[in-house]
Coordinates of C-alpha atoms in Angstrom, one line a residue:
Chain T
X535 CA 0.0 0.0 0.0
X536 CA 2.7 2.9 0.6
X537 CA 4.7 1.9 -2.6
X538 CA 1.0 1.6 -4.3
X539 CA 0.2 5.3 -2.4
X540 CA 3.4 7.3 -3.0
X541 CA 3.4 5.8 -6.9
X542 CA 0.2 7.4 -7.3
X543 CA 1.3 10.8 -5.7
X544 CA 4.4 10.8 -8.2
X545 CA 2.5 9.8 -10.8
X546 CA -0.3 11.9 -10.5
X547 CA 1.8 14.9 -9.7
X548 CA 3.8 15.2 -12.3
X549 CA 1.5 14.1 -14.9
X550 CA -0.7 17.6 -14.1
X551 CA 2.6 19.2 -14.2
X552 CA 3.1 18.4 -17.3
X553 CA 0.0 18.9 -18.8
X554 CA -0.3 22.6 -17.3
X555 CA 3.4 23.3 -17.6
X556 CA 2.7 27.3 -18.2
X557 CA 1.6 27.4 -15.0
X558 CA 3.7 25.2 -13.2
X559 CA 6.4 27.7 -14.6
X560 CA 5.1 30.8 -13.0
X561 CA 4.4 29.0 -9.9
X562 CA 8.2 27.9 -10.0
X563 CA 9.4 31.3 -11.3
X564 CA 7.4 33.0 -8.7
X565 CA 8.5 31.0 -5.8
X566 CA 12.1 31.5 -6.7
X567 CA 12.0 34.8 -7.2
X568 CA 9.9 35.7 -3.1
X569 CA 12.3 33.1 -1.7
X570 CA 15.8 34.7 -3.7
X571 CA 14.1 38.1 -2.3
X572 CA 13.3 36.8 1.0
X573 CA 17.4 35.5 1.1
X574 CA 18.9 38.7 -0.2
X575 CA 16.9 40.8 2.3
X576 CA 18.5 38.3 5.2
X577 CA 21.6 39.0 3.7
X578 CA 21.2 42.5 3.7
X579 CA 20.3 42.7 7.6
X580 CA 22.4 39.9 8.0
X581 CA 25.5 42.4 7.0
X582 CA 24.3 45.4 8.4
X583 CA 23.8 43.8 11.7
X584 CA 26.9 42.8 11.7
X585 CA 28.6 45.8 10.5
X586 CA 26.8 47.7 13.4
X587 CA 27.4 45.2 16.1
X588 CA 31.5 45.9 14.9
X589 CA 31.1 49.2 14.6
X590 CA 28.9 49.0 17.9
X591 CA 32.7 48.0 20.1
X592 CA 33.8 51.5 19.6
X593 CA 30.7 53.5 20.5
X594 CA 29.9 51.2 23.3
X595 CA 32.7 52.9 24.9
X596 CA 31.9 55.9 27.4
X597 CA 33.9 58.4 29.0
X598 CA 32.6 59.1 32.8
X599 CA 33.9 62.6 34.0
X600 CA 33.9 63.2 37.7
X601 CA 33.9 66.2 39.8
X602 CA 36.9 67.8 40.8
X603 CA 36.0 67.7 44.8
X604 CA 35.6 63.9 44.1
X605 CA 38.8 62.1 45.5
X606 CA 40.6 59.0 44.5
X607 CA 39.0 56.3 47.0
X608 CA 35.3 58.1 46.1
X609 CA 36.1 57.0 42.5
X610 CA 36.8 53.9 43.3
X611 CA 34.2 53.1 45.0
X612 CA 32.1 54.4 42.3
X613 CA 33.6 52.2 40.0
X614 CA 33.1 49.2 41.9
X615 CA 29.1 50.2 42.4
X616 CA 28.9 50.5 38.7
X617 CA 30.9 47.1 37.5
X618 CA 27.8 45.5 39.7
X619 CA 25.4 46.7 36.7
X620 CA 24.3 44.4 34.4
X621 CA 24.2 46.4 31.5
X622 CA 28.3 47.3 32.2
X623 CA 30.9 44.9 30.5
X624 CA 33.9 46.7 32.3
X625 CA 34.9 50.3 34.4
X626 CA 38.2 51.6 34.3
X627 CA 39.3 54.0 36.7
X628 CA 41.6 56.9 35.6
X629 CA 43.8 58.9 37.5
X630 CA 43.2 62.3 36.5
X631 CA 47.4 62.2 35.6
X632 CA 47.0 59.6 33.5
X633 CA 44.4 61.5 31.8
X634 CA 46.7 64.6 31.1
X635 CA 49.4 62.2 29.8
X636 CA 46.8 60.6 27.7
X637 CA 45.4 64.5 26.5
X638 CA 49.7 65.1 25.9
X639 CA 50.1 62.1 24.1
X640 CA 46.8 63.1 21.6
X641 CA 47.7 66.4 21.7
X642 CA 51.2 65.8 20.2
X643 CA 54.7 65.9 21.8
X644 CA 55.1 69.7 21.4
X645 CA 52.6 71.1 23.5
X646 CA 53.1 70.4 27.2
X647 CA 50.5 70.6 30.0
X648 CA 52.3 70.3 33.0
X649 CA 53.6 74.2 33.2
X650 CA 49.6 75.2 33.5
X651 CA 48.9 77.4 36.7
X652 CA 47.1 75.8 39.3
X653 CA 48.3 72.2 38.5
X654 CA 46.9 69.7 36.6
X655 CA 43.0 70.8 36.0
X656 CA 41.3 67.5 35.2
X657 CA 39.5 65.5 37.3
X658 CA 39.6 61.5 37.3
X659 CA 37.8 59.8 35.3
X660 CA 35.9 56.1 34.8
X661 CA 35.7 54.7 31.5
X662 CA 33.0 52.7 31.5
X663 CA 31.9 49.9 29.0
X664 CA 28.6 48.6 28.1
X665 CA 27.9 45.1 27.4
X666 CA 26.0 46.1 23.8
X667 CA 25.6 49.4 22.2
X668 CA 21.4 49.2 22.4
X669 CA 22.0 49.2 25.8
X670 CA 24.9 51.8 26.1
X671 CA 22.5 54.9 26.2
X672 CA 20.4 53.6 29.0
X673 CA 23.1 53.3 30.4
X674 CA 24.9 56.7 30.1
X675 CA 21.5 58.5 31.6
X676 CA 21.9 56.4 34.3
X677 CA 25.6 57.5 34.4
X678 CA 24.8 60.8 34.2
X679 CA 22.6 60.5 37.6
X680 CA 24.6 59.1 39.9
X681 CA 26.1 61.6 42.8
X682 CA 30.0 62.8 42.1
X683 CA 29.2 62.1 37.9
X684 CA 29.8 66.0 36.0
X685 CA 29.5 64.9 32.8
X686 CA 29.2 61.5 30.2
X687 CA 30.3 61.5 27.1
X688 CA 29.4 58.3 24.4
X689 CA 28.5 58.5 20.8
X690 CA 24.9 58.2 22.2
X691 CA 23.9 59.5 18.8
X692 CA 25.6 57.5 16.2
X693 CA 24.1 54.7 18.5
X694 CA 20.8 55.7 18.0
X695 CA 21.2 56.8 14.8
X696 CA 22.4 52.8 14.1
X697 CA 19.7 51.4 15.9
X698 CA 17.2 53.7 14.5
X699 CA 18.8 52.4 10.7
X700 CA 19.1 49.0 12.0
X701 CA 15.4 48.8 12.7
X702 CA 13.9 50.5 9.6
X703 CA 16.4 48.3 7.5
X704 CA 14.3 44.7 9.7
X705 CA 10.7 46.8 9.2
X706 CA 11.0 47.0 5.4
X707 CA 12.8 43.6 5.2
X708 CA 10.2 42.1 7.4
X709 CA 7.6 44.3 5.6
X710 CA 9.1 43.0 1.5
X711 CA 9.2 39.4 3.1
X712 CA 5.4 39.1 3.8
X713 CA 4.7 40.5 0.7
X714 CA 6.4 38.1 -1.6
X715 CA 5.8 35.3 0.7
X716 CA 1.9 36.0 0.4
X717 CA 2.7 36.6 -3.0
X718 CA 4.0 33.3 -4.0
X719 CA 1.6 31.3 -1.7
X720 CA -1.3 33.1 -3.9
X721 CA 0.3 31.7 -6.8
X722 CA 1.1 28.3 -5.8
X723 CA -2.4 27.9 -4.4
X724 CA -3.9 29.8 -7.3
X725 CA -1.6 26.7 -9.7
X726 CA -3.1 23.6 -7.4
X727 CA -6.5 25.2 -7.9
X728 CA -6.2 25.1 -11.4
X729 CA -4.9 21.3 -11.2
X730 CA -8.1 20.7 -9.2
X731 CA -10.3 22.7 -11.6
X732 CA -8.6 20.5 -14.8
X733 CA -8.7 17.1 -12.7
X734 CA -12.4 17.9 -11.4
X735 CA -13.7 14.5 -13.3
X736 CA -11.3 12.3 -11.9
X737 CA -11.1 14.0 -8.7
X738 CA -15.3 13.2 -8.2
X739 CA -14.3 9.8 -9.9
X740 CA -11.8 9.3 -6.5
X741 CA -14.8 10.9 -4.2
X742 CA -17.2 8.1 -5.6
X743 CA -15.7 5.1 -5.7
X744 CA -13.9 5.3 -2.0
X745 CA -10.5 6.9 -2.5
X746 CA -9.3 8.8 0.8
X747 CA -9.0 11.8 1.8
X748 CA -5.5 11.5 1.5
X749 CA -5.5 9.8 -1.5
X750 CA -7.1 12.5 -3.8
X751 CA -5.1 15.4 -1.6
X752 CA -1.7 13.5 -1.4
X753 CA -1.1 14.7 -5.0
X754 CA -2.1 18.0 -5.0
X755 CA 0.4 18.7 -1.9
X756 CA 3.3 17.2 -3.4
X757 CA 3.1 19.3 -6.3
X758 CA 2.9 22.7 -4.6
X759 CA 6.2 20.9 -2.6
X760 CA 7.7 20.3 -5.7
X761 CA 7.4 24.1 -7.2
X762 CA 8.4 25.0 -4.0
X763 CA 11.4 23.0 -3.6
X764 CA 12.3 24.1 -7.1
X765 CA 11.9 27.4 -6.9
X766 CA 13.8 27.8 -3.3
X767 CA 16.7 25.8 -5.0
X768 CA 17.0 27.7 -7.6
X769 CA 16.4 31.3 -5.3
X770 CA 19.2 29.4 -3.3
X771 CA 21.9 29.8 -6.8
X772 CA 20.7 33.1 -7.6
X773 CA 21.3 34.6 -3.8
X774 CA 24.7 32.7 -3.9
X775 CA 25.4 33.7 -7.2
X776 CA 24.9 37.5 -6.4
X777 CA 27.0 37.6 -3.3
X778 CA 30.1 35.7 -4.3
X779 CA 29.4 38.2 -7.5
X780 CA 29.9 41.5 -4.8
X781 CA 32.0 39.7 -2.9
X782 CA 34.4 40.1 -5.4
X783 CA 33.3 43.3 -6.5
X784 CA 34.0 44.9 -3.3
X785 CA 37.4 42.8 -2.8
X786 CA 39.0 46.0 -4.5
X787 CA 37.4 48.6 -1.7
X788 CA 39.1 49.0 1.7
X789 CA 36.0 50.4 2.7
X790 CA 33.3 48.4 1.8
X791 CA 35.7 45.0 2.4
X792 CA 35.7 45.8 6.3
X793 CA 31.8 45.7 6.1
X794 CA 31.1 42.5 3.5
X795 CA 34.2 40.6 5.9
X796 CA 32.5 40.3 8.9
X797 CA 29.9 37.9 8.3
X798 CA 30.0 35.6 5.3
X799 CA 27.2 33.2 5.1
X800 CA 27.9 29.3 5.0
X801 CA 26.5 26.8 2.9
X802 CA 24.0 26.0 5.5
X803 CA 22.5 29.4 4.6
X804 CA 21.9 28.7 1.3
X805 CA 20.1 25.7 1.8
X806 CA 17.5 26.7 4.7
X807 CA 16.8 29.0 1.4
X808 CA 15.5 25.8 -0.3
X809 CA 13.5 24.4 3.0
X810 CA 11.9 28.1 2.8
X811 CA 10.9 27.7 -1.1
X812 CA 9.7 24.1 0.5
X813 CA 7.9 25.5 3.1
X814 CA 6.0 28.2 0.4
X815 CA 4.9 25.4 -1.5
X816 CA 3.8 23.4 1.2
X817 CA 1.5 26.3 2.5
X818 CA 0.3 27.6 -0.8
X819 CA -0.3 23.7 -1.7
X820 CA -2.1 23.3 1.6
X821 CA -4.7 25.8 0.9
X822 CA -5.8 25.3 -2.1
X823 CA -6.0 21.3 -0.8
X824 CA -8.1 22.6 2.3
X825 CA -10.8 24.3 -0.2
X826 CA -10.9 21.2 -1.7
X827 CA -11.1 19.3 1.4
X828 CA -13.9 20.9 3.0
X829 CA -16.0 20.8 -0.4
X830 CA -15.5 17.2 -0.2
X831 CA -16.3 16.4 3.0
Chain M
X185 CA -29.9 -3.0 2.1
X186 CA -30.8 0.2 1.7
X187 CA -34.0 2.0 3.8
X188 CA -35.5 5.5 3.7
X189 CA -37.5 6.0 7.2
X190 CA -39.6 9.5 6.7
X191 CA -36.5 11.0 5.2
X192 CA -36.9 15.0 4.3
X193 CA -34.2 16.8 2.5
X194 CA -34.6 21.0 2.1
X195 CA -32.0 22.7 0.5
X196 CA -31.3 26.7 1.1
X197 CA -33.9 28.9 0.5
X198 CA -36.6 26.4 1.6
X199 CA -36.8 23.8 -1.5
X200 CA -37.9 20.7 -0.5
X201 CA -36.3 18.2 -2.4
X202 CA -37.7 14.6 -0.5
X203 CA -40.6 14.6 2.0
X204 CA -41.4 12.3 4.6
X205 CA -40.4 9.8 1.8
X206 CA -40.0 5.6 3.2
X207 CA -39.1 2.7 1.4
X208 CA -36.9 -0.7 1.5
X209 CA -34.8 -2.1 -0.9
X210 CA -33.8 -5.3 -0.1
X211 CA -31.0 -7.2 -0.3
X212 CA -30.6 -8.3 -4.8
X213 CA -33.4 -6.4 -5.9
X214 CA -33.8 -4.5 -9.1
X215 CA -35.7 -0.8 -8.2
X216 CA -36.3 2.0 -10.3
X217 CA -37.1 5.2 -9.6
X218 CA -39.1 7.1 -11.6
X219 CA -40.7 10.8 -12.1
X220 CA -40.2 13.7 -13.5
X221 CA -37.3 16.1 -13.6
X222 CA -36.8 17.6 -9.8
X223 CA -39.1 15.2 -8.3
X224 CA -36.5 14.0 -6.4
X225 CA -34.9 11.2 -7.9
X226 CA -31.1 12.2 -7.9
X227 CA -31.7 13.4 -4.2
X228 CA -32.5 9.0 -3.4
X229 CA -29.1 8.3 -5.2
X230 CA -27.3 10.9 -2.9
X231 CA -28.8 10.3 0.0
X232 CA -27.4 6.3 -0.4
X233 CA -23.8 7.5 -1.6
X234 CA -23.7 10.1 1.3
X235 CA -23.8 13.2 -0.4
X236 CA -26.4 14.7 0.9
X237 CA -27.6 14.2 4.3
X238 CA -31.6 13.9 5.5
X239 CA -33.0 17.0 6.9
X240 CA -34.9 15.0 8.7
X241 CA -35.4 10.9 8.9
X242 CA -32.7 8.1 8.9
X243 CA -31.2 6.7 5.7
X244 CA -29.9 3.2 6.5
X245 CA -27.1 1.5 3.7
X246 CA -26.2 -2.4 4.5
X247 CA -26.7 -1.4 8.2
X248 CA -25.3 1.6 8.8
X249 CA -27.0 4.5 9.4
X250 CA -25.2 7.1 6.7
X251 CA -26.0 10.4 8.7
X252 CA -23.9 9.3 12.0
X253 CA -20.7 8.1 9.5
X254 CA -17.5 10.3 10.0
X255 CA -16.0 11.8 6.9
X256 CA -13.5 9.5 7.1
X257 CA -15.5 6.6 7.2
X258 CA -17.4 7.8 3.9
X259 CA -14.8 6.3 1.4
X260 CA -15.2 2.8 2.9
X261 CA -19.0 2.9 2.7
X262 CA -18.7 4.1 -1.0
X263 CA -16.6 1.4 -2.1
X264 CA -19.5 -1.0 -1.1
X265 CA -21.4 1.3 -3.9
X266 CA -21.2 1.6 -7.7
X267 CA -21.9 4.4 -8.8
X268 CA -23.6 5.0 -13.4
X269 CA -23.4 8.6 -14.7
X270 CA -25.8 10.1 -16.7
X271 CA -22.9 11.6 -18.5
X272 CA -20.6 8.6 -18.4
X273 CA -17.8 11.0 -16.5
X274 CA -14.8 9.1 -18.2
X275 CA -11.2 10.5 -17.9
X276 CA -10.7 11.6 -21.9
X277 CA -6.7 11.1 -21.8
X278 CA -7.5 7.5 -20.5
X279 CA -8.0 4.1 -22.1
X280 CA -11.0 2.0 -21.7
X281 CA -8.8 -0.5 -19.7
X282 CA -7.5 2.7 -17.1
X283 CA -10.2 4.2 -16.7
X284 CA -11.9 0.7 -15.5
X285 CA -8.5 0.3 -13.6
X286 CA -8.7 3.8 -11.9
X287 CA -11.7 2.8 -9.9
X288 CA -9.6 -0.1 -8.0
X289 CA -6.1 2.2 -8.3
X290 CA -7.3 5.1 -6.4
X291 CA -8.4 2.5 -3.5
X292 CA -4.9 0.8 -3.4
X293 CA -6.2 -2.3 -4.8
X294 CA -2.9 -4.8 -5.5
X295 CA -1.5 -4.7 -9.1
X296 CA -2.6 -8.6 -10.0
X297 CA -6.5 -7.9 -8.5
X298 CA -6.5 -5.0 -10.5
X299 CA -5.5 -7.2 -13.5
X300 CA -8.2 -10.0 -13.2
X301 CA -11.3 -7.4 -11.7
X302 CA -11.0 -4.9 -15.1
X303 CA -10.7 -8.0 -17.4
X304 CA -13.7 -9.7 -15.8
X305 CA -15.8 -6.6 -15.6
X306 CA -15.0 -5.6 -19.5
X307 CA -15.6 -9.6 -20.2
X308 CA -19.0 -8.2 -18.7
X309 CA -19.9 -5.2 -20.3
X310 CA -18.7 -6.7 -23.3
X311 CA -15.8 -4.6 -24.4
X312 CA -12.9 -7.0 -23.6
X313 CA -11.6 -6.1 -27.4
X314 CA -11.6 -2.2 -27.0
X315 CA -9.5 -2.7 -23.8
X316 CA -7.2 0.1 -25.4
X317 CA -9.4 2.2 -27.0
X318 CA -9.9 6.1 -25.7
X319 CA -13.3 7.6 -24.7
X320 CA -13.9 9.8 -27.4
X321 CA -13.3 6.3 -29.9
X322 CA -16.6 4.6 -28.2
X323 CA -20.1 5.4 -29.3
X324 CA -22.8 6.5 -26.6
X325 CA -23.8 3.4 -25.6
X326 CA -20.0 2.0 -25.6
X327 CA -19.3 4.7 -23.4
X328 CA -21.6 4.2 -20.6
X329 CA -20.9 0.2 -20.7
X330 CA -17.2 1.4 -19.6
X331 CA -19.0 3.9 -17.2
X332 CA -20.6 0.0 -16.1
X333 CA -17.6 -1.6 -16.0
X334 CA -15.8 0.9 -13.6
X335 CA -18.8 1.0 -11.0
X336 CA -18.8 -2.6 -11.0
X337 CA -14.9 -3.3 -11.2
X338 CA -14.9 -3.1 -7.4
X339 CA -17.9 -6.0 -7.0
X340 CA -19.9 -3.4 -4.9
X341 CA -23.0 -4.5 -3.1
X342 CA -24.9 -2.0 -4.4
X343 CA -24.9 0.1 -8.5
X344 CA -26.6 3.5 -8.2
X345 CA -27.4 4.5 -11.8
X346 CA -28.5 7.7 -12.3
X347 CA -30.4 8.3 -15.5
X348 CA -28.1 5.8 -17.2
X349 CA -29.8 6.0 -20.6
X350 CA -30.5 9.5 -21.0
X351 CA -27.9 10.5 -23.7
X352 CA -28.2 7.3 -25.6
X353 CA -30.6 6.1 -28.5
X354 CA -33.4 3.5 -28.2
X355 CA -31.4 0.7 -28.8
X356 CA -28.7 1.2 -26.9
X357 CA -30.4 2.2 -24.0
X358 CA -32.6 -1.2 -24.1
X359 CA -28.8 -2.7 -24.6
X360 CA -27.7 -1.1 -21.0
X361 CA -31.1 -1.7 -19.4
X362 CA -30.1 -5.4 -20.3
X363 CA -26.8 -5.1 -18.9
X364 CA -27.7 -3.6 -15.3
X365 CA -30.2 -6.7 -15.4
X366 CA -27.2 -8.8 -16.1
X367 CA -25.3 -7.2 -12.9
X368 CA -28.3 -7.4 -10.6
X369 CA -28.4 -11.6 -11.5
X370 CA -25.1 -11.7 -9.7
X371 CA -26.6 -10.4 -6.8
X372 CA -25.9 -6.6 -7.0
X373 CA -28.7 -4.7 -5.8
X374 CA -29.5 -2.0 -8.4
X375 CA -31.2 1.3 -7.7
X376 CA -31.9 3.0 -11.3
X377 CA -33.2 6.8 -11.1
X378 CA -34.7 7.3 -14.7
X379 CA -37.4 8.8 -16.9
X380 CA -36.6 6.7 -19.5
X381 CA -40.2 5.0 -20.1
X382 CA -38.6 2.5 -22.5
X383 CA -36.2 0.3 -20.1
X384 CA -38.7 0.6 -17.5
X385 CA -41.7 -0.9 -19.3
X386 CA -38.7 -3.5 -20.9
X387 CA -37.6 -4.9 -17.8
X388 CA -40.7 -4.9 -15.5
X389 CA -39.0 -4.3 -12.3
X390 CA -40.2 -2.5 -9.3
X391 CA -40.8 1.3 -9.7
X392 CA -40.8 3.9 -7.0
X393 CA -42.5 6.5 -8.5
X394 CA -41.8 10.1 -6.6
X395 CA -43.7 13.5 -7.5
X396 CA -42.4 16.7 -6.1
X397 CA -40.6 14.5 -3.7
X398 CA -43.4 12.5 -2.3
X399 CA -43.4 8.7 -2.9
X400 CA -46.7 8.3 -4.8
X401 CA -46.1 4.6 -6.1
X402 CA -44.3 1.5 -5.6
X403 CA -45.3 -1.1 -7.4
X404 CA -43.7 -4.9 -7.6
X405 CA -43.3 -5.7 -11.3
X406 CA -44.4 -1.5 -12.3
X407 CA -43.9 0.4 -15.6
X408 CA -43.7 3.7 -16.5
X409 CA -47.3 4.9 -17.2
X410 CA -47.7 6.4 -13.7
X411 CA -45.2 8.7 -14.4
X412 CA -46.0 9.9 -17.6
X413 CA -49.8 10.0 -16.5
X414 CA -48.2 13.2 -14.6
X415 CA -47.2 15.1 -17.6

C-alpha cells in the first residue's frame, strides 16, 4: 500500500505538471523569485547587523567625567558600584594624571600641559563599558545621575542613529518578506487550484468510488512541494550567485571590504533558502488542498 | 440494504427536495425510480452515496445508518457502492482499460486484482476487445458500458445509476437496461433513477415513483405509465 500510495502521488503529480506546464512555470518562477528576495533581504540585515554590532565596540565605549572635589577612593568606590550593573561589561578608573598624559600624548609631543597654573586641571575619570551598544545609552542616563558624575560622554547618537537604521532596514525587510511570501503562496495555491479545476472528473471519480482523503489530496500537496522546492533551489543559486558576484566586487574597496568581511554566510544558509521555497509550497499547496477538502467532506 | 425511514431533505432557500419519503430495498433487488425532472430522484441516489444528508429521517445502507458516518469513514462505505453517470464521467486522456483500472487504483487495490477485476468486468460489459481504445473512440452506448464496467470493477453490493440512458438512443439504452439486469443476477442490488419510459416498461421491475418529492407509487413488477400519467 505505501509503494502503491506514493506511486500514485508521483505519478499523478507530475502528470498535471506536465499537462499545465505554463503554470507550473510561474508557480516555479514565482516561488524562486519571493524566496531569492526573502534570502537577499537576510543578507542585507544579516551584514548590516553585523557591521553595526563591529562598529557597535567603539561606541559602546563611554567616557565618565567626575567632579573635581571627588577624591581618589570616592572613585573607586564608584567604580566598583557601577561594575555591579548588568548592562556594564567593564569600568576603568583613571587617574586624572594619567588623563593629562593621555590629553599630551593626543595632543602631540610639542605642546606640554604640566607648566599650566594651578596644577593639573582635570579630574579622574571612569571609563565605563557597556555590554552592547542598544543598551549603552540607558546606560549613560543612568551614568549621568549618579552623585560625584559632571558629565558622560558616548556616541549616544551615532548609536541611536544605528539602531534607529538597523530597525527601519528589519521593518522593510520584514515588511518585502510578507509580501512576496503571500505573493507566492497566492500563486502556488492559485496553480493547485487550477490542477483541481482541470482534474475535477477524476477528482469526483476518486470521491465516488472510496479513494481517501488522503488519497485525492496527497497529490495535490506534493506538487505545490515540488514548485516550491524548485523554486527555493534555484532562489538558493541566484542569492549565492549575487553575493560571491559582490564579494568580489568589493574585494578591491578597503571600505566596503571591512563591512562584507564580517559575516559571510555558510553553505548552510543557502540551503535553509531551499527548505523556505519548500515551506511556500507546502503552505500555498495546503490551501488550495483545504478548499478542496472541505467541499468534499 | 438500503432503507429510507420518513426521510426530508430541504435545500437553502426552503426547497424541498424529498418529503417524509420511506421505502426498502432489499438485499438483490432490481428498483427504479421514476418521475419527472426535480421530483427528487437524484436526491435518493445521494442520500445512499452520502452526499447529501436527510433534513430529517434516517437513511440506512447495508446497516449503517449514513447520517452518524464520520467523513473518514465515507470512502469505505462508498466502495460498497457503484456508482452510473448520466454523462458517463470518463477521464478523456485514459483508455478503456485505465479508466476501468482507476476505480480499483485510487483504493490501493494490488497490481494482479487490479488485473483480473478490469478483465472480468470488461468480459462483462462486453468490451474485452476495446480494452485500449480512448473515450472519445466509443459510441454513446460503448461509453456508458465502460462507465458499467468501472462502477462494478470493485464488485460493490450496491450500483446506483443515475439516468443511465439518458444520452443514448433506443437501442442502446434497451442494450444497458439489459446489462444492469445482467449485474443485478449476480446479486448486486441495483437502484436505477430514470425517466426513460422505455427500459422501465422492458424490464418490469419495481418502480418507485416520486412526485415533487413525495413517494406516490411503488409497485412490484411497475412500468412507466404512472409517471407519464403526470405530464
Amino acid at each position: 500500500m505505501p509503494f502503491r500510495f506514493i506511486e500514485h502521488c508521483l505519478s499523478e503529480a507530475f502528470t498535471s505538471m506536465r499537462r499545465h506546464w505554463l503554470m507550473s512555470m510561474a508557480a516555479t518562477v514565482s516561488a524562486a523569485i519571493s524566496v531569492a528576495i526573502f534570502g537577499l533581504l537576510v543578507l542585507i540585515v544579516l551584514y548590516i547587523r553585523s557591521a553595526v554590532i563591529h562598529e557597535s565596540e567603539k561606541v559602546n565605549h563611554m567616557r565618565v567625567y567626575l567632579h573635581n572635589s571627588v577624591t581618589e577612593q570616592q572613585a573607586r568606590e564608584l567604580q566598583r558600584r557601577i561594575q555591579r550593573w548588568v548592562l556594564v561589561k567593564s569600568v576603568r578608573f583613571v587617574h586624572k594624571d594619567e588623563g593629562l598624559k593621555e590629553m599630551e600624548a593626543a595632543m602631540g609631543d610639542n605642546i606640554s600641559l604640566r607648566n599650566l597654573a594651578g596644577g593639573n586641571p582635570l579630574p579622574h575619570r571612569l571609563d565605563v563599558v557597556a555590554v552592547n551598544f542598544e543598551d549603552a545609552v540607558e546606560c549613560a542616563k543612568r551614568l549621568e545621575r549618579l552623585p560625584g558624575v559632571e558629565s558622560v560622554i558616548c556616541m549616544a547618537d551615532v548609536v541611536r542613529q544605528l539602531s534607529r537604521i538597523f530597525g527601519l532596514v528589519r521593518l522593510c525587510g520584514l515588511t518585502l518578506v510578507i509580501i512576496t511570501a503571500l505573493a507566492t503562496l497566492t500563486l502556488i495555491a492559485n496553480a493547485i487550484r487550477l490542477t483541481i479545476y482541470a482534474r475535477r472528473e477524476a477528482i469526483r471519480i476518486m470521491q465516488l468510488v472510496g479513494a481517501t482523503i488522503w488519497f485525492i489530496r496527497a497529490p495535490l500537496l506534493l506538487e505545490g512541494l515540488v514548485y516550491g522546492l524548485i523554486g527555493g533551489a534555484f532562489a538558493s543559486l541566484m542569492v549565492y550567485g549575487a553575493h560571491t558576484s559582490l564579494l568580489r566586487l568589493v574585494e578591491t574597496n578597503k571600505i566596503l571590504l571591512t563591512l562584507f568581511h564580517v559575516a559571510v554566510p555558510n553553505w548552510h544558509f543557502f540551503a535553509s533558502l531551499t527548505v523556505v521555497g519548500l515551506i511556500f509550497g507546502l503552505l500555498g499547496s495546503l490551501s488550495a488542498v483545504n478548499q478542496l477538502v472541505r467541499y468534499l467532506s | 440494504m438500503i432503507q429510507l425511514h420518513n426521510v426530508t431533505v430541504k435545500f437553502k432557500g426552503g426547497i424541498v427536495a424529498l418529503r417524509d419519503a420511506s421505502f426498502t430495498v432489499n438485499k438483490g433487488e432490481f428498483v427504479f425510480i421514476v418521475g419527472p425532472t426535480g421530483s427528487g430522484k437524484s436526491t435518493v441516489l445521494k442520500l445512499i452515496n452520502r452526499e447529501l444528508l436527510p433534513t430529517s429521517g434516517k437513511v440506512i445502507v447495508n446497516g449503517i445508518n449514513v447520517a452518524t458516518l464520520r467523513p473518514s469513514q465515507v470512502p469505505f462505505l462508498r466502495r460498497s457502492i457503484g456508482f452510473v453517470f448520466q454523462d458517463f464521467l470518463l477521464l478523456q486522456d485514459k483508455t478503456v482499460w485505465e479508466n476501468v483500472a482507476f476505480a480499483l487504483k485510487v483504493i490501493g487495490a494490488m497490481r494482479s486484482e487490479i488485473r483480473d477485476a478490469v478483465c472480468s468486468a470488461l468480459q462483462l460489459v462486453g468490451l474485452i476487445e476495446k480494452w485500449d481504445a480512448y473515450p472519445r473512440q466509443l459510441s454513446g452506448g460503448e461509453q456508458q458500458k465502460v462507465c458499467i464496467a468501472r462502477a462494478i470493477v470493485n464488485n460493490p453490493l450496491i450500483l446506483l445509476a443515475d439516468e443511465p440512458t439518458g444520452n443514448l438512443d433506443p437501442d442502446s439504452s434497451l442494450e444497458i437496461a439489459s446489462l444492469l439486469e445482467r449485474v443485478n443476477q449476480r446479486g448486486t442490488t441495483v437502484v436505477v433513477a430514470t425517466h426513460d419510459k422505455y427500459i422501465v416498461d422492458f424490464l418490469k421491475k419495481r418502480v418507485i415513483e416520486l412526485r415533487n418529492g413525495t413517494v406516490v407509487r411503488d409497485e412490484p413488477e411497475g412500468v412507466y405509465r404512472g409517471a407519464l400519467s403526470l405530464h
